[in-house]
Amino acid sequence: MTWREYKGQNNKNLQGAVYLMEKKFTDVEEFINSITDLPALPSNIQKINELLMDENTCADDISRVISSDQSLTTKMLKTANSAYYGRLSRVVRINDAVVLIGMTNLKSMLYSMFVNQLYKGGGKNDQVMIDLWRHSVSSALTAKKNY
């Protein structure tokens, strides 16, 4: 059975789901069409990204860039000291946090923090942005799990 045949069935639940899916698509499409410019990554995140791409980079190099940003430093230490990492002692040095979190997770965390800031706009498209963000994160986690 094709999608069109499935969609055309006389099933109220299915029709309702299809309607919602199409409405969401329209909302997302309207949102995308309303974008006039895209924000640039902050320079510190750009620098960290460059360092992460360089195979000769060490944790000290990344720690120096992170340490220059008070907000980023706080978030890194908070993450490293979270229950997720299960440390018995507190992480107080950025270098230790970078090593504990790891380069791959660090990159994901930095992009998540940046994108999260974009969604705090208070605009008319907030719900669309939140839904799009949730979908993106879910898709990324599913892809990571299946990879």
PDB file of C-alpha atoms in Angstrom:
ATOM      1  CA  MET A   1       0.000   0.000   0.000  1.00  0.00           C
ATOM      2  CA  THR A   2       1.383   3.404  -0.915  1.00  0.00           C
ATOM      3  CA  TRP A   3       1.376   6.439   1.369  1.00  0.00           C
ATOM      4  CA  ARG A   4      -1.341   8.085  -0.757  1.00  0.00           C
ATOM      5  CA  GLU A   5      -3.543   4.993  -0.481  1.00  0.00           C
ATOM      6  CA  TYR A   6      -2.871   4.763   3.249  1.00  0.00           C
ATOM      7  CA  LYS A   7      -3.556   8.464   3.674  1.00  0.00           C
ATOM      8  CA  GLY A   8      -6.783   8.185   1.689  1.00  0.00           C
ATOM      9  CA  GLN A   9      -8.291   5.460   3.873  1.00  0.00           C
ATOM     10  CA  ASN A  10     -11.429   6.382   5.730  1.00  0.00           C
ATOM     11  CA  ASN A  11      -9.800   6.313   9.153  1.00  0.00           C
ATOM     12  CA  LYS A  12     -10.526   9.319  11.379  1.00  0.00           C
ATOM     13  CA  ASN A  13      -7.483   8.814  13.595  1.00  0.00           C
ATOM     14  CA  LEU A  14      -5.236   8.499  10.599  1.00  0.00           C
ATOM     15  CA  GLN A  15      -6.801  11.511   8.913  1.00  0.00           C
ATOM     16  CA  GLY A  16      -6.327  13.523  12.097  1.00  0.00           C
ATOM     17  CA  ALA A  17      -2.687  12.490  12.331  1.00  0.00           C
ATOM     18  CA  VAL A  18      -2.110  13.328   8.668  1.00  0.00           C
ATOM     19  CA  TYR A  19      -3.786  16.712   9.159  1.00  0.00           C
ATOM     20  CA  LEU A  20      -1.536  17.493  12.133  1.00  0.00           C
ATOM     21  CA  MET A  21       1.545  16.337  10.259  1.00  0.00           C
ATOM     22  CA  GLU A  22       0.678  18.510   7.259  1.00  0.00           C
ATOM     23  CA  LYS A  23      -0.111  21.460   9.550  1.00  0.00           C
ATOM     24  CA  LYS A  24       3.244  21.098  11.302  1.00  0.00           C
ATOM     25  CA  PHE A  25       4.970  20.938   7.928  1.00  0.00           C
ATOM     26  CA  THR A  26       3.191  24.118   6.865  1.00  0.00           C
ATOM     27  CA  ASP A  27       4.197  25.833  10.124  1.00  0.00           C
ATOM     28  CA  VAL A  28       7.820  24.755   9.692  1.00  0.00           C
ATOM     29  CA  GLU A  29       7.791  25.818   6.047  1.00  0.00           C
ATOM     30  CA  GLU A  30       6.367  29.234   7.022  1.00  0.00           C
ATOM     31  CA  PHE A  31       9.009  29.568   9.693  1.00  0.00           C
ATOM     32  CA  ILE A  32      11.826  28.685   7.290  1.00  0.00           C
ATOM     33  CA  ASN A  33      10.507  31.169   4.740  1.00  0.00           C
ATOM     34  CA  SER A  34      10.423  33.900   7.406  1.00  0.00           C
ATOM     35  CA  ILE A  35      14.164  33.623   8.106  1.00  0.00           C
ATOM     36  CA  THR A  36      16.017  36.605   6.688  1.00  0.00           C
ATOM     37  CA  ASP A  37      19.441  35.986   8.176  1.00  0.00           C
ATOM     38  CA  LEU A  38      21.167  33.221  10.080  1.00  0.00           C
ATOM     39  CA  PRO A  39      23.096  33.834  13.279  1.00  0.00           C
ATOM     40  CA  ALA A  40      26.803  33.106  13.251  1.00  0.00           C
ATOM     41  CA  LEU A  41      28.464  30.862  15.767  1.00  0.00           C
ATOM     42  CA  PRO A  42      30.145  32.871  18.515  1.00  0.00           C
ATOM     43  CA  SER A  43      33.884  33.221  17.943  1.00  0.00           C
ATOM     44  CA  ASN A  44      34.801  31.068  20.952  1.00  0.00           C
ATOM     45  CA  ILE A  45      32.674  28.176  19.684  1.00  0.00           C
ATOM     46  CA  GLN A  46      34.159  28.615  16.201  1.00  0.00           C
ATOM     47  CA  LYS A  47      37.647  28.465  17.690  1.00  0.00           C
ATOM     48  CA  ILE A  48      36.835  25.345  19.721  1.00  0.00           C
ATOM     49  CA  ASN A  49      35.329  23.733  16.628  1.00  0.00           C
ATOM     50  CA  GLU A  50      38.539  24.444  14.697  1.00  0.00           C
ATOM     51  CA  LEU A  51      40.588  22.946  17.517  1.00  0.00           C
ATOM     52  CA  LEU A  52      38.375  19.857  17.641  1.00  0.00           C
ATOM     53  CA  MET A  53      38.928  19.303  13.914  1.00  0.00           C
ATOM     54  CA  ASP A  54      42.697  19.433  14.357  1.00  0.00           C
ATOM     55  CA  GLU A  55      44.001  15.991  15.299  1.00  0.00           C
ATOM     56  CA  ASN A  56      47.019  17.578  17.034  1.00  0.00           C
ATOM     57  CA  THR A  57      44.830  19.450  19.522  1.00  0.00           C
ATOM     58  CA  CYS A  58      45.108  18.619  23.192  1.00  0.00           C
ATOM     59  CA  ALA A  59      42.727  19.293  26.073  1.00  0.00           C
ATOM     60  CA  ASP A  60      44.901  22.231  27.230  1.00  0.00           C
ATOM     61  CA  ASP A  61      44.304  24.098  23.946  1.00  0.00           C
ATOM     62  CA  ILE A  62      40.543  23.707  24.230  1.00  0.00           C
ATOM     63  CA  SER A  63      40.577  24.526  27.949  1.00  0.00           C
ATOM     64  CA  ARG A  64      42.280  27.868  27.283  1.00  0.00           C
ATOM     65  CA  VAL A  65      39.510  28.920  24.879  1.00  0.00           C
ATOM     66  CA  ILE A  66      36.744  27.734  27.208  1.00  0.00           C
ATOM     67  CA  SER A  67      38.357  29.513  30.181  1.00  0.00           C
ATOM     68  CA  SER A  68      38.126  32.831  28.350  1.00  0.00           C
ATOM     69  CA  ASP A  69      34.308  32.649  28.519  1.00  0.00           C
ATOM     70  CA  GLN A  70      32.805  32.735  32.021  1.00  0.00           C
ATOM     71  CA  SER A  71      29.418  31.369  30.940  1.00  0.00           C
ATOM     72  CA  LEU A  72      30.950  28.503  28.996  1.00  0.00           C
ATOM     73  CA  THR A  73      33.289  27.704  31.889  1.00  0.00           C
ATOM     74  CA  THR A  74      30.359  27.539  34.307  1.00  0.00           C
ATOM     75  CA  LYS A  75      28.330  25.282  32.024  1.00  0.00           C
ATOM     76  CA  MET A  76      31.281  22.959  31.433  1.00  0.00           C
ATOM     77  CA  LEU A  77      31.988  22.573  35.148  1.00  0.00           C
ATOM     78  CA  LYS A  78      28.293  22.097  35.906  1.00  0.00           C
ATOM     79  CA  THR A  79      28.084  19.360  33.255  1.00  0.00           C
ATOM     80  CA  ALA A  80      31.268  17.636  34.428  1.00  0.00           C
ATOM     81  CA  ASN A  81      29.974  17.645  38.015  1.00  0.00           C
ATOM     82  CA  SER A  82      26.545  16.288  37.083  1.00  0.00           C
ATOM     83  CA  ALA A  83      25.377  12.893  38.303  1.00  0.00           C
ATOM     84  CA  TYR A  84      25.699  11.593  34.743  1.00  0.00           C
ATOM     85  CA  TYR A  85      29.487  11.391  35.091  1.00  0.00           C
ATOM     86  CA  GLY A  86      29.306   9.905  38.599  1.00  0.00           C
ATOM     87  CA  ARG A  87      32.484  11.470  39.987  1.00  0.00           C
ATOM     88  CA  LEU A  88      33.286  11.066  43.665  1.00  0.00           C
ATOM     89  CA  SER A  89      35.201  14.344  43.772  1.00  0.00           C
ATOM     90  CA  ARG A  90      34.240  17.671  42.243  1.00  0.00           C
ATOM     91  CA  VAL A  91      35.781  18.764  38.969  1.00  0.00           C
ATOM     92  CA  VAL A  92      37.218  22.258  39.490  1.00  0.00           C
ATOM     93  CA  ARG A  93      39.575  22.603  36.523  1.00  0.00           C
ATOM     94  CA  ILE A  94      38.344  23.136  32.974  1.00  0.00           C
ATOM     95  CA  ASN A  95      41.047  20.839  31.646  1.00  0.00           C
ATOM     96  CA  ASP A  96      39.695  17.991  33.787  1.00  0.00           C
ATOM     97  CA  ALA A  97      36.159  18.750  32.591  1.00  0.00           C
ATOM     98  CA  VAL A  98      37.260  18.634  28.933  1.00  0.00           C
ATOM     99  CA  VAL A  99      38.985  15.284  29.451  1.00  0.00           C
ATOM    100  CA  LEU A 100      36.018  13.865  31.381  1.00  0.00           C
ATOM    101  CA  ILE A 101      33.377  15.022  28.892  1.00  0.00           C
ATOM    102  CA  GLY A 102      35.431  14.024  25.859  1.00  0.00           C
ATOM    103  CA  MET A 103      35.940  15.722  22.508  1.00  0.00           C
ATOM    104  CA  THR A 104      32.878  14.262  20.767  1.00  0.00           C
ATOM    105  CA  ASN A 105      30.486  15.045  23.611  1.00  0.00           C
ATOM    106  CA  LEU A 106      32.065  18.477  24.008  1.00  0.00           C
ATOM    107  CA  LYS A 107      31.274  19.388  20.414  1.00  0.00           C
ATOM    108  CA  SER A 108      27.665  18.210  20.762  1.00  0.00           C
ATOM    109  CA  MET A 109      27.304  20.092  24.024  1.00  0.00           C
ATOM    110  CA  LEU A 110      28.645  23.346  22.574  1.00  0.00           C
ATOM    111  CA  TYR A 111      26.323  23.232  19.580  1.00  0.00           C
ATOM    112  CA  SER A 112      23.374  22.382  21.819  1.00  0.00           C
ATOM    113  CA  MET A 113      24.110  25.371  24.049  1.00  0.00           C
ATOM    114  CA  PHE A 114      24.361  27.667  21.029  1.00  0.00           C
ATOM    115  CA  VAL A 115      21.168  26.401  19.412  1.00  0.00           C
ATOM    116  CA  ASN A 116      19.331  26.506  22.736  1.00  0.00           C
ATOM    117  CA  GLN A 117      20.118  30.228  22.990  1.00  0.00           C
ATOM    118  CA  LEU A 118      18.510  30.766  19.586  1.00  0.00           C
ATOM    119  CA  TYR A 119      15.191  29.418  20.865  1.00  0.00           C
ATOM    120  CA  LYS A 120      14.883  32.012  23.610  1.00  0.00           C
ATOM    121  CA  GLY A 121      13.614  34.653  21.229  1.00  0.00           C
ATOM    122  CA  GLY A 122      10.060  35.175  22.471  1.00  0.00           C
ATOM    123  CA  GLY A 123       8.741  35.352  18.911  1.00  0.00           C
ATOM    124  CA  LYS A 124       5.583  34.070  17.295  1.00  0.00           C
ATOM    125  CA  ASN A 125       7.326  30.939  16.034  1.00  0.00           C
ATOM    126  CA  ASP A 126       8.480  29.728  19.450  1.00  0.00           C
ATOM    127  CA  GLN A 127       6.328  26.583  19.486  1.00  0.00           C
ATOM    128  CA  VAL A 128       7.440  25.645  15.984  1.00  0.00           C
ATOM    129  CA  MET A 129      11.061  26.142  17.038  1.00  0.00           C
ATOM    130  CA  ILE A 130      10.579  24.021  20.161  1.00  0.00           C
ATOM    131  CA  ASP A 131       8.940  21.231  18.146  1.00  0.00           C
ATOM    132  CA  LEU A 132      11.657  21.417  15.505  1.00  0.00           C
ATOM    133  CA  TRP A 133      14.347  21.315  18.199  1.00  0.00           C
ATOM    134  CA  ARG A 134      12.789  18.276  19.892  1.00  0.00           C
ATOM    135  CA  HIS A 135      12.477  16.494  16.560  1.00  0.00           C
ATOM    136  CA  SER A 136      16.089  17.313  15.666  1.00  0.00           C
ATOM    137  CA  VAL A 137      17.434  16.075  18.993  1.00  0.00           C
ATOM    138  CA  SER A 138      15.310  12.911  18.803  1.00  0.00           C
ATOM    139  CA  SER A 139      16.513  12.226  15.265  1.00  0.00           C
ATOM    140  CA  ALA A 140      20.132  12.811  16.252  1.00  0.00           C
ATOM    141  CA  LEU A 141      19.899  10.503  19.265  1.00  0.00           C
ATOM    142  CA  THR A 142      18.188   7.804  17.203  1.00  0.00           C
ATOM    143  CA  ALA A 143      20.817   8.062  14.490  1.00  0.00           C
ATOM    144  CA  LYS A 144      23.615   7.959  17.078  1.00  0.00           C
ATOM    145  CA  LYS A 145      22.091   4.906  18.767  1.00  0.00           C
ATOM    146  CA  ASN A 146      21.655   3.059  15.471  1.00  0.00           C
ATOM    147  CA  TYR A 147      25.100   3.981  14.171  1.00  0.00           C
TER     148      TYR A 147
END
